Amino acid sequence: MTASFNPFQRAAYLLAAHTPQQLPDDSGGEVAFAGRSNAGKSSALNALCQRNALARVSKTPGRTQQLVYFALPPVEGRYLVDLPGYGYAKVSKDLLAHWRAFIEHYFATREALRGLVVVMDIRHPLKEDDVYMLAYAAQRGLPAHVLLTKADKLSRSQQAQTRASVGKALAARFGESVSVQVYSAQTRAGVEEARALVAEWLDLGSAMKH
Ligand SMILES: Nc1nc2c(ncn2[C@@H]2O[C@H](COP(=O)(O)OP(=O)(O)O)[C@@H](O)[C@H]2O)c(=O)[nH]1
Ligand SMILES: [Mg+2]
């Protein structure tokens, strides 16, 4: 069996930032992962990295309000960033305001940010907060990519239908800067496609040769 090379396989927890001051040096390259709580973001990250417990898969959503950085050894200065899950009703107003301000600051100022991945449950795509996140990226001229995850919950034809309608809505709103694919952490469908795109954004192919 030939497994294709996975540059994320050695991904390792680096730090969790609650404030902008705690972020790593803004000199490398990073790709941020966003999504509603329970959309399947942690599972999507784990599948991407071919790891079981890199990002914590949780039954109690919305607890963590921090930016979690994963390093990508042996390459230095490249990160995957797990953004806090949003859309969770039980978060207090203060925490929500703090989180919004932090995320807006992050998107507005973070030079290292190369692209945004928004993870959506394929059965509930394009909620208001998802569109906000995509708009933050678009404002910066950053590319974004949508993972329609938990695809295993739908039939093939339903998957294709949702992909097409979400693609159309995204193109109308954001033009060509946002792409979309079907994904499943459970069956690994679409994992290699996502890996290839994130690796390209991070320029990992050439970074590994040097
Ligand atoms: N069937 C199915 N369930 C999934 C998939 N991805 C995540 N889940 C489940 O959805 C729930 C939330 O997943 P998690 O990754 O913690 O979501 P997060 O809150 O967005 O990080 C968990 O019960 C996961 O097992 C998938 O691709 N297929
Ligand atoms: Mg999570």
mmCIF file with all atom_site columns, C-alpha atoms in Angstrom, residues 73-186:
data_model
loop_
_atom_site.group_PDB
_atom_site.id
_atom_site.type_symbol
_atom_site.label_atom_id
_atom_site.label_alt_id
_atom_site.label_comp_id
_atom_site.label_asym_id
_atom_site.label_entity_id
_atom_site.label_seq_id
_atom_site.pdbx_PDB_ins_code
_atom_site.Cartn_x
_atom_site.Cartn_y
_atom_site.Cartn_z
_atom_site.occupancy
_atom_site.B_iso_or_equiv
_atom_site.pdbx_formal_charge
_atom_site.auth_seq_id
_atom_site.auth_comp_id
_atom_site.auth_asym_id
_atom_site.auth_atom_id
_atom_site.pdbx_PDB_model_num
ATOM 1   C CA . PRO A 1 73  ? 8.202   19.797 12.636 1.00 0.00 ? 73  PRO A CA 1
ATOM 2   C CA . PRO A 1 74  ? 10.641  19.371 11.018 1.00 0.00 ? 74  PRO A CA 1
ATOM 3   C CA . VAL A 1 75  ? 9.634   22.626 9.329  1.00 0.00 ? 75  VAL A CA 1
ATOM 4   C CA . GLU A 1 76  ? 10.029  25.665 11.567 1.00 0.00 ? 76  GLU A CA 1
ATOM 5   C CA . GLY A 1 77  ? 7.759   28.676 11.770 1.00 0.00 ? 77  GLY A CA 1
ATOM 6   C CA . ARG A 1 78  ? 4.740   27.023 10.166 1.00 0.00 ? 78  ARG A CA 1
ATOM 7   C CA . TYR A 1 79  ? 1.589   26.480 12.206 1.00 0.00 ? 79  TYR A CA 1
ATOM 8   C CA . LEU A 1 80  ? -1.933  25.209 12.149 1.00 0.00 ? 80  LEU A CA 1
ATOM 9   C CA . VAL A 1 81  ? -4.134  27.393 14.349 1.00 0.00 ? 81  VAL A CA 1
ATOM 10  C CA . ASP A 1 82  ? -7.306  26.088 15.950 1.00 0.00 ? 82  ASP A CA 1
ATOM 11  C CA . LEU A 1 83  ? -9.588  29.088 16.489 1.00 0.00 ? 83  LEU A CA 1
ATOM 12  C CA . PRO A 1 84  ? -12.246 29.019 19.223 1.00 0.00 ? 84  PRO A CA 1
ATOM 13  C CA . GLY A 1 85  ? -15.532 27.434 18.201 1.00 0.00 ? 85  GLY A CA 1
ATOM 14  C CA . TYR A 1 86  ? -18.378 29.898 17.824 1.00 0.00 ? 86  TYR A CA 1
ATOM 15  C CA . GLY A 1 87  ? -22.141 29.790 17.856 1.00 0.00 ? 87  GLY A CA 1
ATOM 16  C CA . TYR A 1 88  ? -22.292 28.326 21.316 1.00 0.00 ? 88  TYR A CA 1
ATOM 17  C CA . ALA A 1 89  ? -25.193 29.864 23.202 1.00 0.00 ? 89  ALA A CA 1
ATOM 18  C CA . LYS A 1 90  ? -23.899 29.312 26.736 1.00 0.00 ? 90  LYS A CA 1
ATOM 19  C CA . VAL A 1 91  ? -20.859 31.537 26.342 1.00 0.00 ? 91  VAL A CA 1
ATOM 20  C CA . SER A 1 92  ? -21.237 34.707 28.435 1.00 0.00 ? 92  SER A CA 1
ATOM 21  C CA . LYS A 1 93  ? -21.532 38.100 26.749 1.00 0.00 ? 93  LYS A CA 1
ATOM 22  C CA . ASP A 1 94  ? -18.188 39.213 28.147 1.00 0.00 ? 94  ASP A CA 1
ATOM 23  C CA . LEU A 1 95  ? -16.423 36.163 26.821 1.00 0.00 ? 95  LEU A CA 1
ATOM 24  C CA . LEU A 1 96  ? -18.103 36.572 23.450 1.00 0.00 ? 96  LEU A CA 1
ATOM 25  C CA . ALA A 1 97  ? -17.004 40.206 23.251 1.00 0.00 ? 97  ALA A CA 1
ATOM 26  C CA . HIS A 1 98  ? -13.457 39.297 24.251 1.00 0.00 ? 98  HIS A CA 1
ATOM 27  C CA . TRP A 1 99  ? -13.363 36.542 21.660 1.00 0.00 ? 99  TRP A CA 1
ATOM 28  C CA . ARG A 1 100 ? -14.744 38.748 18.858 1.00 0.00 ? 100 ARG A CA 1
ATOM 29  C CA . ALA A 1 101 ? -12.220 41.457 19.582 1.00 0.00 ? 101 ALA A CA 1
ATOM 30  C CA . PHE A 1 102 ? -9.346  38.969 19.695 1.00 0.00 ? 102 PHE A CA 1
ATOM 31  C CA . ILE A 1 103 ? -10.364 37.313 16.430 1.00 0.00 ? 103 ILE A CA 1
ATOM 32  C CA . GLU A 1 104 ? -10.896 40.613 14.661 1.00 0.00 ? 104 GLU A CA 1
ATOM 33  C CA . HIS A 1 105 ? -7.521  41.817 15.848 1.00 0.00 ? 105 HIS A CA 1
ATOM 34  C CA . TYR A 1 106 ? -5.961  38.547 14.739 1.00 0.00 ? 106 TYR A CA 1
ATOM 35  C CA . PHE A 1 107 ? -7.448  38.694 11.243 1.00 0.00 ? 107 PHE A CA 1
ATOM 36  C CA . ALA A 1 108 ? -6.679  42.368 10.826 1.00 0.00 ? 108 ALA A CA 1
ATOM 37  C CA . THR A 1 109 ? -3.057  42.241 11.914 1.00 0.00 ? 109 THR A CA 1
ATOM 38  C CA . ARG A 1 110 ? -1.595  38.755 11.667 1.00 0.00 ? 110 ARG A CA 1
ATOM 39  C CA . GLU A 1 111 ? 0.980   38.863 8.882  1.00 0.00 ? 111 GLU A CA 1
ATOM 40  C CA . ALA A 1 112 ? 1.750   35.157 9.081  1.00 0.00 ? 112 ALA A CA 1
ATOM 41  C CA . LEU A 1 113 ? -1.822  34.190 8.251  1.00 0.00 ? 113 LEU A CA 1
ATOM 42  C CA . ARG A 1 114 ? -1.872  32.570 4.804  1.00 0.00 ? 114 ARG A CA 1
ATOM 43  C CA . GLY A 1 115 ? -5.375  31.189 4.635  1.00 0.00 ? 115 GLY A CA 1
ATOM 44  C CA . LEU A 1 116 ? -8.516  30.219 6.517  1.00 0.00 ? 116 LEU A CA 1
ATOM 45  C CA . VAL A 1 117 ? -10.259 26.859 6.633  1.00 0.00 ? 117 VAL A CA 1
ATOM 46  C CA . VAL A 1 118 ? -13.882 26.985 7.780  1.00 0.00 ? 118 VAL A CA 1
ATOM 47  C CA . VAL A 1 119 ? -15.277 23.664 8.931  1.00 0.00 ? 119 VAL A CA 1
ATOM 48  C CA . MET A 1 120 ? -19.033 23.264 8.544  1.00 0.00 ? 120 MET A CA 1
ATOM 49  C CA . ASP A 1 121 ? -21.336 20.366 9.268  1.00 0.00 ? 121 ASP A CA 1
ATOM 50  C CA . ILE A 1 122 ? -22.502 19.456 5.757  1.00 0.00 ? 122 ILE A CA 1
ATOM 51  C CA . ARG A 1 123 ? -26.053 19.236 7.105  1.00 0.00 ? 123 ARG A CA 1
ATOM 52  C CA . HIS A 1 124 ? -25.935 22.843 8.421  1.00 0.00 ? 124 HIS A CA 1
ATOM 53  C CA . PRO A 1 125 ? -23.645 24.853 6.148  1.00 0.00 ? 125 PRO A CA 1
ATOM 54  C CA . LEU A 1 126 ? -23.082 28.602 5.868  1.00 0.00 ? 126 LEU A CA 1
ATOM 55  C CA . LYS A 1 127 ? -24.469 29.838 9.159  1.00 0.00 ? 127 LYS A CA 1
ATOM 56  C CA . GLU A 1 128 ? -24.157 33.551 9.852  1.00 0.00 ? 128 GLU A CA 1
ATOM 57  C CA . ASP A 1 129 ? -20.955 33.223 11.891 1.00 0.00 ? 129 ASP A CA 1
ATOM 58  C CA . ASP A 1 130 ? -19.351 31.098 9.188  1.00 0.00 ? 130 ASP A CA 1
ATOM 59  C CA . VAL A 1 131 ? -19.961 33.885 6.707  1.00 0.00 ? 131 VAL A CA 1
ATOM 60  C CA . TYR A 1 132 ? -18.453 36.419 9.146  1.00 0.00 ? 132 TYR A CA 1
ATOM 61  C CA . MET A 1 133 ? -15.283 34.381 9.318  1.00 0.00 ? 133 MET A CA 1
ATOM 62  C CA . LEU A 1 134 ? -15.087 34.120 5.546  1.00 0.00 ? 134 LEU A CA 1
ATOM 63  C CA . ALA A 1 135 ? -15.653 37.865 5.307  1.00 0.00 ? 135 ALA A CA 1
ATOM 64  C CA . TYR A 1 136 ? -12.722 38.543 7.688  1.00 0.00 ? 136 TYR A CA 1
ATOM 65  C CA . ALA A 1 137 ? -10.485 36.544 5.369  1.00 0.00 ? 137 ALA A CA 1
ATOM 66  C CA . ALA A 1 138 ? -11.880 38.167 2.234  1.00 0.00 ? 138 ALA A CA 1
ATOM 67  C CA . GLN A 1 139 ? -11.284 41.644 3.687  1.00 0.00 ? 139 GLN A CA 1
ATOM 68  C CA . ARG A 1 140 ? -7.624  40.781 3.961  1.00 0.00 ? 140 ARG A CA 1
ATOM 69  C CA . GLY A 1 141 ? -7.526  39.253 0.499  1.00 0.00 ? 141 GLY A CA 1
ATOM 70  C CA . LEU A 1 142 ? -6.741  35.870 2.055  1.00 0.00 ? 142 LEU A CA 1
ATOM 71  C CA . PRO A 1 143 ? -7.906  32.643 0.428  1.00 0.00 ? 143 PRO A CA 1
ATOM 72  C CA . ALA A 1 144 ? -10.408 30.540 2.327  1.00 0.00 ? 144 ALA A CA 1
ATOM 73  C CA . HIS A 1 145 ? -11.488 26.939 1.984  1.00 0.00 ? 145 HIS A CA 1
ATOM 74  C CA . VAL A 1 146 ? -14.669 25.331 3.273  1.00 0.00 ? 146 VAL A CA 1
ATOM 75  C CA . LEU A 1 147 ? -14.727 21.754 4.527  1.00 0.00 ? 147 LEU A CA 1
ATOM 76  C CA . LEU A 1 148 ? -18.245 20.338 4.436  1.00 0.00 ? 148 LEU A CA 1
ATOM 77  C CA . THR A 1 149 ? -17.572 17.697 7.025  1.00 0.00 ? 149 THR A CA 1
ATOM 78  C CA . LYS A 1 150 ? -19.544 14.750 8.405  1.00 0.00 ? 150 LYS A CA 1
ATOM 79  C CA . ALA A 1 151 ? -20.282 13.939 4.754  1.00 0.00 ? 151 ALA A CA 1
ATOM 80  C CA . ASP A 1 152 ? -20.767 10.335 5.847  1.00 0.00 ? 152 ASP A CA 1
ATOM 81  C CA . LYS A 1 153 ? -24.105 11.492 7.290  1.00 0.00 ? 153 LYS A CA 1
ATOM 82  C CA . LEU A 1 154 ? -25.464 12.149 3.783  1.00 0.00 ? 154 LEU A CA 1
ATOM 83  C CA . SER A 1 155 ? -25.847 10.132 0.604  1.00 0.00 ? 155 SER A CA 1
ATOM 84  C CA . ARG A 1 156 ? -23.468 10.755 -2.281 1.00 0.00 ? 156 ARG A CA 1
ATOM 85  C CA . SER A 1 157 ? -26.062 12.675 -4.215 1.00 0.00 ? 157 SER A CA 1
ATOM 86  C CA . GLN A 1 158 ? -26.994 14.815 -1.206 1.00 0.00 ? 158 GLN A CA 1
ATOM 87  C CA . GLN A 1 159 ? -23.281 15.544 -0.701 1.00 0.00 ? 159 GLN A CA 1
ATOM 88  C CA . ALA A 1 160 ? -22.899 16.636 -4.307 1.00 0.00 ? 160 ALA A CA 1
ATOM 89  C CA . GLN A 1 161 ? -26.025 18.771 -4.122 1.00 0.00 ? 161 GLN A CA 1
ATOM 90  C CA . THR A 1 162 ? -24.880 20.573 -0.973 1.00 0.00 ? 162 THR A CA 1
ATOM 91  C CA . ARG A 1 163 ? -21.391 21.072 -2.364 1.00 0.00 ? 163 ARG A CA 1
ATOM 92  C CA . ALA A 1 164 ? -22.847 22.629 -5.495 1.00 0.00 ? 164 ALA A CA 1
ATOM 93  C CA . SER A 1 165 ? -25.257 24.946 -3.699 1.00 0.00 ? 165 SER A CA 1
ATOM 94  C CA . VAL A 1 166 ? -22.670 26.066 -1.133 1.00 0.00 ? 166 VAL A CA 1
ATOM 95  C CA . GLY A 1 167 ? -20.141 26.609 -3.936 1.00 0.00 ? 167 GLY A CA 1
ATOM 96  C CA . LYS A 1 168 ? -22.604 28.766 -5.792 1.00 0.00 ? 168 LYS A CA 1
ATOM 97  C CA . ALA A 1 169 ? -23.446 30.861 -2.735 1.00 0.00 ? 169 ALA A CA 1
ATOM 98  C CA . LEU A 1 170 ? -19.757 31.351 -1.924 1.00 0.00 ? 170 LEU A CA 1
ATOM 99  C CA . ALA A 1 171 ? -18.889 32.330 -5.481 1.00 0.00 ? 171 ALA A CA 1
ATOM 100 C CA . ALA A 1 172 ? -21.708 34.896 -5.506 1.00 0.00 ? 172 ALA A CA 1
ATOM 101 C CA . ARG A 1 173 ? -20.531 36.436 -2.247 1.00 0.00 ? 173 ARG A CA 1
ATOM 102 C CA . PHE A 1 174 ? -16.736 36.040 -2.362 1.00 0.00 ? 174 PHE A CA 1
ATOM 103 C CA . GLY A 1 175 ? -15.776 35.258 -5.941 1.00 0.00 ? 175 GLY A CA 1
ATOM 104 C CA . GLU A 1 176 ? -12.887 32.882 -6.518 1.00 0.00 ? 176 GLU A CA 1
ATOM 105 C CA . SER A 1 177 ? -11.089 33.404 -3.206 1.00 0.00 ? 177 SER A CA 1
ATOM 106 C CA . VAL A 1 178 ? -13.184 30.742 -1.444 1.00 0.00 ? 178 VAL A CA 1
ATOM 107 C CA . SER A 1 179 ? -13.169 27.076 -2.432 1.00 0.00 ? 179 SER A CA 1
ATOM 108 C CA . VAL A 1 180 ? -15.249 24.236 -1.030 1.00 0.00 ? 180 VAL A CA 1
ATOM 109 C CA . GLN A 1 181 ? -15.011 20.469 -0.712 1.00 0.00 ? 181 GLN A CA 1
ATOM 110 C CA . VAL A 1 182 ? -16.759 17.532 0.885  1.00 0.00 ? 182 VAL A CA 1
ATOM 111 C CA . TYR A 1 183 ? -14.976 15.994 3.895  1.00 0.00 ? 183 TYR A CA 1
ATOM 112 C CA . SER A 1 184 ? -15.390 13.279 6.489  1.00 0.00 ? 184 SER A CA 1
ATOM 113 C CA . ALA A 1 185 ? -13.157 12.697 9.485  1.00 0.00 ? 185 ALA A CA 1
ATOM 114 C CA . GLN A 1 186 ? -14.861 9.345  9.883  1.00 0.00 ? 186 GLN A CA 1
#
